[in-house]
Coordinates of C-alpha atoms and ligand atoms in Angstrom, one line a residue:
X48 CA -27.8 101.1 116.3
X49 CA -24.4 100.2 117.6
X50 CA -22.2 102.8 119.7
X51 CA -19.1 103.4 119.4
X52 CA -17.0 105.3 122.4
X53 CA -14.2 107.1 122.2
X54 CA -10.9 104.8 122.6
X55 CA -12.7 102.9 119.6
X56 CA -11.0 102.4 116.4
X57 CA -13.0 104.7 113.2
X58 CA -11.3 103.4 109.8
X59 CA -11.4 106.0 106.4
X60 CA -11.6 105.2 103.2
X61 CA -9.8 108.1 101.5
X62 CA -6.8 109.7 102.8
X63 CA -7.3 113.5 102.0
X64 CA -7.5 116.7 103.2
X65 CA -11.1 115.9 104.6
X66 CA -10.0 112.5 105.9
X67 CA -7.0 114.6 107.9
X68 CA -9.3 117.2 109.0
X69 CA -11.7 113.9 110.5
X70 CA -8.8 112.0 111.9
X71 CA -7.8 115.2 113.9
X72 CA -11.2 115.7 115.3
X73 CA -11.7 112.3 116.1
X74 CA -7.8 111.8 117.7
X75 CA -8.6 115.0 119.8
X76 CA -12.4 113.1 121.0
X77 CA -9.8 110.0 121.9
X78 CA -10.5 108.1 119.4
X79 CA -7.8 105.7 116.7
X80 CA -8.1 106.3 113.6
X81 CA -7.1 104.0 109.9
X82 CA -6.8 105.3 106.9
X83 CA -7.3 103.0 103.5
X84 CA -6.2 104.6 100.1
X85 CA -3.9 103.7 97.3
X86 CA -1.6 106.3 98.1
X87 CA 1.4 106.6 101.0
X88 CA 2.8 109.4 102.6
X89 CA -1.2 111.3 102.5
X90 CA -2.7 114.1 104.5
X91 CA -4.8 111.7 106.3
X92 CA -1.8 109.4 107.2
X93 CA 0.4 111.5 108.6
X94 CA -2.3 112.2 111.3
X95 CA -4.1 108.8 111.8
X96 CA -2.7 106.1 113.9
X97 CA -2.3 103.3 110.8
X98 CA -1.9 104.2 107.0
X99 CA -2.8 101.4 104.7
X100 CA -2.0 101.9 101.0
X101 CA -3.5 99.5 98.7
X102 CA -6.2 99.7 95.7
X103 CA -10.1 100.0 96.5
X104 CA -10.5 96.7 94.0
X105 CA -8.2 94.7 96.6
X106 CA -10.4 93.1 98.3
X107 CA -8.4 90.9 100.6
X108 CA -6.4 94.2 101.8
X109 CA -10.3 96.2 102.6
X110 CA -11.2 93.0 104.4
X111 CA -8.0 93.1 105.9
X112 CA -8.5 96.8 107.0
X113 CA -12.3 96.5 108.2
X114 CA -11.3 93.7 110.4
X115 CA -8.9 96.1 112.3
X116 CA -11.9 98.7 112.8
X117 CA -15.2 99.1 114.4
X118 CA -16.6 101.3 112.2
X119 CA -16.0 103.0 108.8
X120 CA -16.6 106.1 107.2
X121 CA -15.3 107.8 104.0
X122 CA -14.2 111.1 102.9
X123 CA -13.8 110.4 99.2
X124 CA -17.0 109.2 97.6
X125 CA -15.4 107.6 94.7
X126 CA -15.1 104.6 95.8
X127 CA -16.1 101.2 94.2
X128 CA -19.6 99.7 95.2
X129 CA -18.0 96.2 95.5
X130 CA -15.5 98.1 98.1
X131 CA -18.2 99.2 100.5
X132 CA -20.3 96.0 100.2
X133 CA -17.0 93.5 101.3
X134 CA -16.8 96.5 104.7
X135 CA -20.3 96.2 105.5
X136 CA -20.2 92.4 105.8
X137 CA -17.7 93.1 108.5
X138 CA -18.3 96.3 110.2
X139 CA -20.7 99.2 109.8
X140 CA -20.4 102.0 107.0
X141 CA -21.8 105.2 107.7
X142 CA -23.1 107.1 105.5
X143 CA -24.4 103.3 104.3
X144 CA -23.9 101.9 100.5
X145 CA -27.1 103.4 99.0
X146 CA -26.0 107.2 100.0
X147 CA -23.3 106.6 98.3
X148 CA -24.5 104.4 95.6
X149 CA -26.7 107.6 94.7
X150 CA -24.7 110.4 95.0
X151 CA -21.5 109.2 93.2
X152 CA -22.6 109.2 89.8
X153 CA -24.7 112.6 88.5
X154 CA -27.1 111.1 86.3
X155 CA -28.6 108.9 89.3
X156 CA -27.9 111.9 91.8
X157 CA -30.1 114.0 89.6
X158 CA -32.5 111.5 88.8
X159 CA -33.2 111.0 92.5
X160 CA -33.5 114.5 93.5
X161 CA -35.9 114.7 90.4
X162 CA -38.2 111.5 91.6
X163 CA -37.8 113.3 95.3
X164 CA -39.8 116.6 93.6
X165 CA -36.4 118.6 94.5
X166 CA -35.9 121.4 91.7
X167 CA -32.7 120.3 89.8
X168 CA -31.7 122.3 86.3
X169 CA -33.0 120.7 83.1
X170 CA -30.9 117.6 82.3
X171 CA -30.7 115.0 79.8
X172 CA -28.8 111.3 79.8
X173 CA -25.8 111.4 76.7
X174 CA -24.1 108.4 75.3
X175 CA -23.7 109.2 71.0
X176 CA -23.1 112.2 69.6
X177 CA -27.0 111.3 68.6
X178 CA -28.2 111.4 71.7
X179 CA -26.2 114.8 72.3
X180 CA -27.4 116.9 69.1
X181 CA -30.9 115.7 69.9
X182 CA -30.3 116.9 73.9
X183 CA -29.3 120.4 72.9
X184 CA -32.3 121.0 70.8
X185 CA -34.4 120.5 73.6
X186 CA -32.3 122.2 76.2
X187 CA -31.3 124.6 74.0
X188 CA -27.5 126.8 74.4
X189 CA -25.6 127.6 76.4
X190 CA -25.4 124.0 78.3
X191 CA -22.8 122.1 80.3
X192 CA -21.9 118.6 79.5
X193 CA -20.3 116.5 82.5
X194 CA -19.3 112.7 83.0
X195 CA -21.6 111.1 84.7
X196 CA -19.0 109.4 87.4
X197 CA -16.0 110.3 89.0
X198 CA -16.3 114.3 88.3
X199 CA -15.4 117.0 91.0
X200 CA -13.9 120.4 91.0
X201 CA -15.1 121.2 87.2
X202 CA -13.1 117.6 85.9
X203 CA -14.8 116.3 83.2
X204 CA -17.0 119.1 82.2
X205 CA -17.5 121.3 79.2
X206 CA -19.4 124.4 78.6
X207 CA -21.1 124.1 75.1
X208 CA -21.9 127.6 73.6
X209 CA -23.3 126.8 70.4
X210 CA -24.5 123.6 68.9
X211 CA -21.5 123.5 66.5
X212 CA -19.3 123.1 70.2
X213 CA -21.3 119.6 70.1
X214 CA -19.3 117.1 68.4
X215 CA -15.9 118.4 70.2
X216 CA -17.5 118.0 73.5
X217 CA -18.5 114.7 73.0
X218 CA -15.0 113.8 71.4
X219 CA -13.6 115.0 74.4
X220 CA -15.7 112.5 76.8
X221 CA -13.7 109.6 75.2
X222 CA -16.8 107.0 75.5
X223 CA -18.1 108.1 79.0
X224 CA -21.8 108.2 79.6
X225 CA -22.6 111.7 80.6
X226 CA -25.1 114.4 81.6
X227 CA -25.9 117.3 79.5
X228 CA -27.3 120.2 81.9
X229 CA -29.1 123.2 81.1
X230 CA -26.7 126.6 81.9
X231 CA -27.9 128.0 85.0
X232 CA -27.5 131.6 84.9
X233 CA -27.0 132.3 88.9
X234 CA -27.0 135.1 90.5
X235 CA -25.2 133.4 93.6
X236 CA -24.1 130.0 94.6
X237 CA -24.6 128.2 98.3
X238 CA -24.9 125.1 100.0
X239 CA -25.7 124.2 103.1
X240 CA -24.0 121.5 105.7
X241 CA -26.2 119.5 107.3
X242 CA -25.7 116.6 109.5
X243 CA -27.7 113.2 110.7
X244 CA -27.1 111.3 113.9
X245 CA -27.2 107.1 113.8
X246 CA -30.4 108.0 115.8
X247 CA -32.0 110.6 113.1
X248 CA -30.8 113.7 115.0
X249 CA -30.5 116.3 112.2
X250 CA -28.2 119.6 112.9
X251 CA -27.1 122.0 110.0
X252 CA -24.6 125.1 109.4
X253 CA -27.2 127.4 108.1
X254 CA -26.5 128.3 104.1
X255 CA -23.2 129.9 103.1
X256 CA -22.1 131.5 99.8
X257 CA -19.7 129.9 97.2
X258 CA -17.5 131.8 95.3
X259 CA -15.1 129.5 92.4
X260 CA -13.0 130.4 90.4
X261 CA -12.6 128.6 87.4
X262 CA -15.2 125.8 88.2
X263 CA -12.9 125.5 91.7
X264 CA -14.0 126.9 95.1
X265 CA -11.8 130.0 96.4
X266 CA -14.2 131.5 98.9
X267 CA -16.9 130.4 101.5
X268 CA -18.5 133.5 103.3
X269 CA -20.5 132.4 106.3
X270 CA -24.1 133.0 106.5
X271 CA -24.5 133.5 102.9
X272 CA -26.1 137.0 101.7
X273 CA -29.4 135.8 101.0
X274 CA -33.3 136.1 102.2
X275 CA -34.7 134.8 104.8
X276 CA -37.3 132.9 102.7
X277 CA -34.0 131.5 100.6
X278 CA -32.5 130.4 103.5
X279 CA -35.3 128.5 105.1
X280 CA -36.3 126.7 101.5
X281 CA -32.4 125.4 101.5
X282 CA -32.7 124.0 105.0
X283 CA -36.0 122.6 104.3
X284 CA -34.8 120.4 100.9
X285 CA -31.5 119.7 102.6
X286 CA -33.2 118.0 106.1
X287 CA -35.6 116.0 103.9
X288 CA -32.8 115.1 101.3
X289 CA -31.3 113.3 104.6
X290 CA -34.3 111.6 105.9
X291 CA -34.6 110.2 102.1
X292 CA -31.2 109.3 101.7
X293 CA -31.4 108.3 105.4
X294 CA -27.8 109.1 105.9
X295 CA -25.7 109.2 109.4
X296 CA -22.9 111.3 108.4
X297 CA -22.5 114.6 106.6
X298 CA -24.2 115.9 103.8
X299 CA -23.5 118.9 101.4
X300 CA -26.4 120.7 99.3
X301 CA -24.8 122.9 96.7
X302 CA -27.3 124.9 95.2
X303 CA -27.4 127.4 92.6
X304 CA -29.9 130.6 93.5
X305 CA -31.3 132.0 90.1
X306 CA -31.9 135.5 89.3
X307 CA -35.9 135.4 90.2
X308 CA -35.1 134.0 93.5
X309 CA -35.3 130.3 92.8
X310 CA -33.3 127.6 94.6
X311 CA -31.6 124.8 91.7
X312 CA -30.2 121.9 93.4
X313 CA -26.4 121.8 91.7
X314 CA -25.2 118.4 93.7
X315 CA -24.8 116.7 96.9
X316 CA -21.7 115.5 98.7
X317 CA -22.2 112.4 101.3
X318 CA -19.3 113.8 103.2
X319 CA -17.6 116.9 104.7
X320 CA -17.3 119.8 102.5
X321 CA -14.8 122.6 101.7
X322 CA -17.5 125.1 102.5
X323 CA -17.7 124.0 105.5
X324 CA -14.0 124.5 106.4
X325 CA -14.5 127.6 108.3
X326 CA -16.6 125.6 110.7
X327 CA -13.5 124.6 112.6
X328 CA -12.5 128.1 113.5
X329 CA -16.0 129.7 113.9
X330 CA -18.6 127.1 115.0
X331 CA -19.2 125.3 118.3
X332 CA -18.7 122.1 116.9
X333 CA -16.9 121.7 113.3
X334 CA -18.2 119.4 110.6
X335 CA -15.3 117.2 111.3
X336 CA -16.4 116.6 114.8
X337 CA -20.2 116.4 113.8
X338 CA -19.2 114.1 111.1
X339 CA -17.3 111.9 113.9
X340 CA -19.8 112.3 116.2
X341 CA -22.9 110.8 113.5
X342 CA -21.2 107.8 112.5
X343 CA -20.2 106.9 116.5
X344 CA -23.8 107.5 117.1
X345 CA -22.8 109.9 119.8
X346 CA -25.4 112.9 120.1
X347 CA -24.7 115.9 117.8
X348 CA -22.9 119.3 119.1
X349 CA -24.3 122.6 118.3
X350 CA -23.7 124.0 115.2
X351 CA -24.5 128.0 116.9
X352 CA -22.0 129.9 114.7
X353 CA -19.8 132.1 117.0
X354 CA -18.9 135.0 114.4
X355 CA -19.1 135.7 111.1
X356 CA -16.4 133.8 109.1
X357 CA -14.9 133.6 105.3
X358 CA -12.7 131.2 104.5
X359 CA -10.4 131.0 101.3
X360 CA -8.5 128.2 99.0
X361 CA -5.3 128.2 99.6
X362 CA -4.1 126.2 95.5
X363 CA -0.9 124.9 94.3
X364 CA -0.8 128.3 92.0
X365 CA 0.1 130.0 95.3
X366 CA 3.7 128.4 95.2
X367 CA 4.4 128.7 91.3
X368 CA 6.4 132.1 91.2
X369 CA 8.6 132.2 94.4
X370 CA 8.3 129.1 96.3
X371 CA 6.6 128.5 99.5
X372 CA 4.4 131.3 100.2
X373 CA 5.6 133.5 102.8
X374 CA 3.3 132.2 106.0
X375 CA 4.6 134.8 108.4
X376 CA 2.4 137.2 106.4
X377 CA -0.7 135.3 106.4
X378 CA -0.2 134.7 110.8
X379 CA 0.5 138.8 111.1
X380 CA -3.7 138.5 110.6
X381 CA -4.3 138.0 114.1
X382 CA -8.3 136.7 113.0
X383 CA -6.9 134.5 110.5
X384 CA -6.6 130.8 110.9
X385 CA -3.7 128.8 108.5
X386 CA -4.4 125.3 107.7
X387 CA -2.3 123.6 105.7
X388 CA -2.9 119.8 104.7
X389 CA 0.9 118.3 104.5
X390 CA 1.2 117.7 100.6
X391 CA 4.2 117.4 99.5
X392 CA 3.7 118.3 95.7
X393 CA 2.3 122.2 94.8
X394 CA 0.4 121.8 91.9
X395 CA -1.8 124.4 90.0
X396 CA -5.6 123.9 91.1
X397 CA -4.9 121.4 93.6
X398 CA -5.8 122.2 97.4
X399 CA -3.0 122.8 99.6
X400 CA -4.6 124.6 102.7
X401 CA -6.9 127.1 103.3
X402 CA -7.7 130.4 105.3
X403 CA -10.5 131.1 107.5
X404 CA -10.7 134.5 108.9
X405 CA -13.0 136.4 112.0
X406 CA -14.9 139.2 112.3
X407 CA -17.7 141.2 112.9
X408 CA -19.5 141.1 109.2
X409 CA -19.6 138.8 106.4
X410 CA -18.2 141.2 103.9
X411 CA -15.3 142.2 106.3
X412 CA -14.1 138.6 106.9
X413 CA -14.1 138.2 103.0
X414 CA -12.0 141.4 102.8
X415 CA -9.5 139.9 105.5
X416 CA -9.1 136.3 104.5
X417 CA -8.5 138.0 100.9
X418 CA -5.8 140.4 102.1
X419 CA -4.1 137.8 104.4
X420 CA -3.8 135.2 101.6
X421 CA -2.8 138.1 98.7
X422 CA -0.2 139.1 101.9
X423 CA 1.5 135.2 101.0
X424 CA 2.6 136.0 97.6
X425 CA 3.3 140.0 97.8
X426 CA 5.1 141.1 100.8
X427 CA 8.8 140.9 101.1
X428 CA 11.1 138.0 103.0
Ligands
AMP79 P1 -19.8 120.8 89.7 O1 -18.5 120.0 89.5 O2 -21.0 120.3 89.1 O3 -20.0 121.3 91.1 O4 -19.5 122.2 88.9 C1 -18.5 123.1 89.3 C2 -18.9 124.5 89.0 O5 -19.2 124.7 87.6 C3 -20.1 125.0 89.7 O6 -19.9 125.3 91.1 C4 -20.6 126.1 88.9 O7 -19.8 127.3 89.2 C5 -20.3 125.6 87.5 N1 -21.4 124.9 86.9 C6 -21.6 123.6 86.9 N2 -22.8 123.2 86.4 C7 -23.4 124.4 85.9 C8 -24.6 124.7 85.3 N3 -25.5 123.8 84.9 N4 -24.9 126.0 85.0 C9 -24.0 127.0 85.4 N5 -22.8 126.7 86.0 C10 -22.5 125.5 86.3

């Protein structure tokens, strides 16, 4: 498994907020760092060393970019098949084409955890409006219908109450294969963020709790409020979902934890994940740095968590009514860490920044990170 040492050259595909995150890890470890999107002026660009902007189906321009790397990695999963292959005939990808090939489309993410004897919620394949009416019978209401590609952050999805909701849901997926799920009626939802080294080293963060808001992520609390028994279960299916997948890199587990206890596997993210943002502030090592740290095939860092952390979404909503939030309020929280992610554009729903506050509990972070961020919109000046 080749090494790569810092004073290397890592290229991204993806120019995010996770990408940024990763290229200021791996800048900080000494290493250079390209970014590849079709977008200029991103997050990840303003803090890598190179910004190339050009579509994942130009093939001569990924060519062009792996050539000037020594290894890649991604932080948007998204990305064409026929992208990834044209790197790997150059340089290395970690996580490698299969990982991805799996975990970027939901029908053959949930098929594989199914074959893999992992518990996933009822689900059914959907192309007709046939196929759909026949689904629900069997999986009975409510259910959720999502594309089967390209879906994150509730896109693409539809809650179908009754089976009269049918025929609009499936107007609404304009010719898209899809997945009709069986409603999972939670009590919480967590994931876990594990890592695996190029040499099969696995680390993880321990599980956290989830809390969206409308189908979007608005708080991580850090460990999550769950059992013992709960915790070790998610630990257990998220280490041997990365010896399957045999992934160097990051992976997230998102899980939904029913009522009577039981662990559903919700979906799995090849990559850094927004709950594990508050690893930056509150672990010894963040995911960014593990994440840069896997795919160099250096050995991991410790994941120990320092103090109990809660970390919230900081949306484009935030700017809507007055402008730029007032960011003097959020620093007057001395345990509160700002990060903001250098887009230019505020819109509703999208991810601007985030919080992640300190302190001695769980439930008091959560109470701090909450007041801190409310403290953007409401005080005066
Ligand atoms: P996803 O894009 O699949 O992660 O879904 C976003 C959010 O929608 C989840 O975090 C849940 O809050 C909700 N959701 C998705 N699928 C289901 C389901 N089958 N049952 C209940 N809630 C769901």
């Amino acid at each position: 498994m080749n090494t790569f040492l810092p004073g290397a050259t890592i290229g991204v595909l993806g120019s995010g907020q996770l990408g940024r995150m990763f290229a200021m890890a791996a800048r900080r470890m000494g290493y250079l760092v390209h970014t590849f999107s079709p977008e200029t002026d991103t997050p990840t660009g303003q803090v890598a060393d190179v910004e190339v902007t050009a579509s994942y189906n130009d093939l001569d321009a990924v060519r062009d970019f792996a050539s000037r790397v020594e290894v890649v990695t991604f932080e948007f999963e998204n990305v064409p098949a026929a992208t990834v292959e044209a790197i790997a005939g150059i340089v290395p990808v970690r996580p490698g084409g299969a990982a991805l090939y799996t975990t970027q489309h939901r029908l053959r993410e949930k098929s594989f955890l199914e074959r893999a004897g992992i518990p996933v919620t009822p689900f059914r394949r959907i192309r007709t409006l046939a196929e759909l009416n026949d689904a629900l019978k069997i999986i009975g209401c409510p259910a959720v219908l999502k594309t089967a590609g390209f879906g994150y952050d509730g896109k693409g999805q539809r809650l179908i109450r009754t089976l009269a909701d049918g025929a609009d849901a499936h107007q609404s997926l304009d010719g898209q294969e899809a997945i009709l799920e069986a409603f999972v009626d939670f009590e919480r939802e967590v994931s876990i963020v594990c890592a695996r080294g190029a040499d099969g080293e696995i680390r993880h963060y321990g599980v956290v709790e989830n809390l969206h808001e409308r189908h979007i992520l608005d708080c991580t609390i850090s460990p999550a409020r769950v059992s013992a028994e709960v915790a070790r279960e998610a630990i257990e299916i998220a280490t041997s979902l990365l010896e399957q997948l045999e992934l160097i890199g990051i992976l997230c587990v998102e899980f939904f934890l029913s009522r009577d206890g039981k662990l559903f596997v919700n979906e799995l993210a090849p990559r850094p994940h927004n709950s594990g943002h508050f690893t930056i502030d509150a672990c010894t090592t963040s995911q960014f740095e593990q994440q840069v740290r896997a795919v160099c095939n250096l050995p991991l860092g410790a994941t120990e968590q320092l103090r109990p952390a809660a970390m919230a979404n900081l949306l484009g909503d935030l700017w809507q009514q007055q402008g730029a939030p007032d960011w003097r309020a959020a620093c007057a929280f001395p345990n509160v860490k700002l990060h903001l992610y250098g887009k230019h554009e505020a819109r509703p729903g999208r991810k601007m920044g985030h919080l992640t506050a300190l302190a001695a509990t769980t439930d008091e972070a959560l109470r701090l990170v909450r007041a801190a961020r409310a403290a953007l919109t409401t005080s005066a000046g």
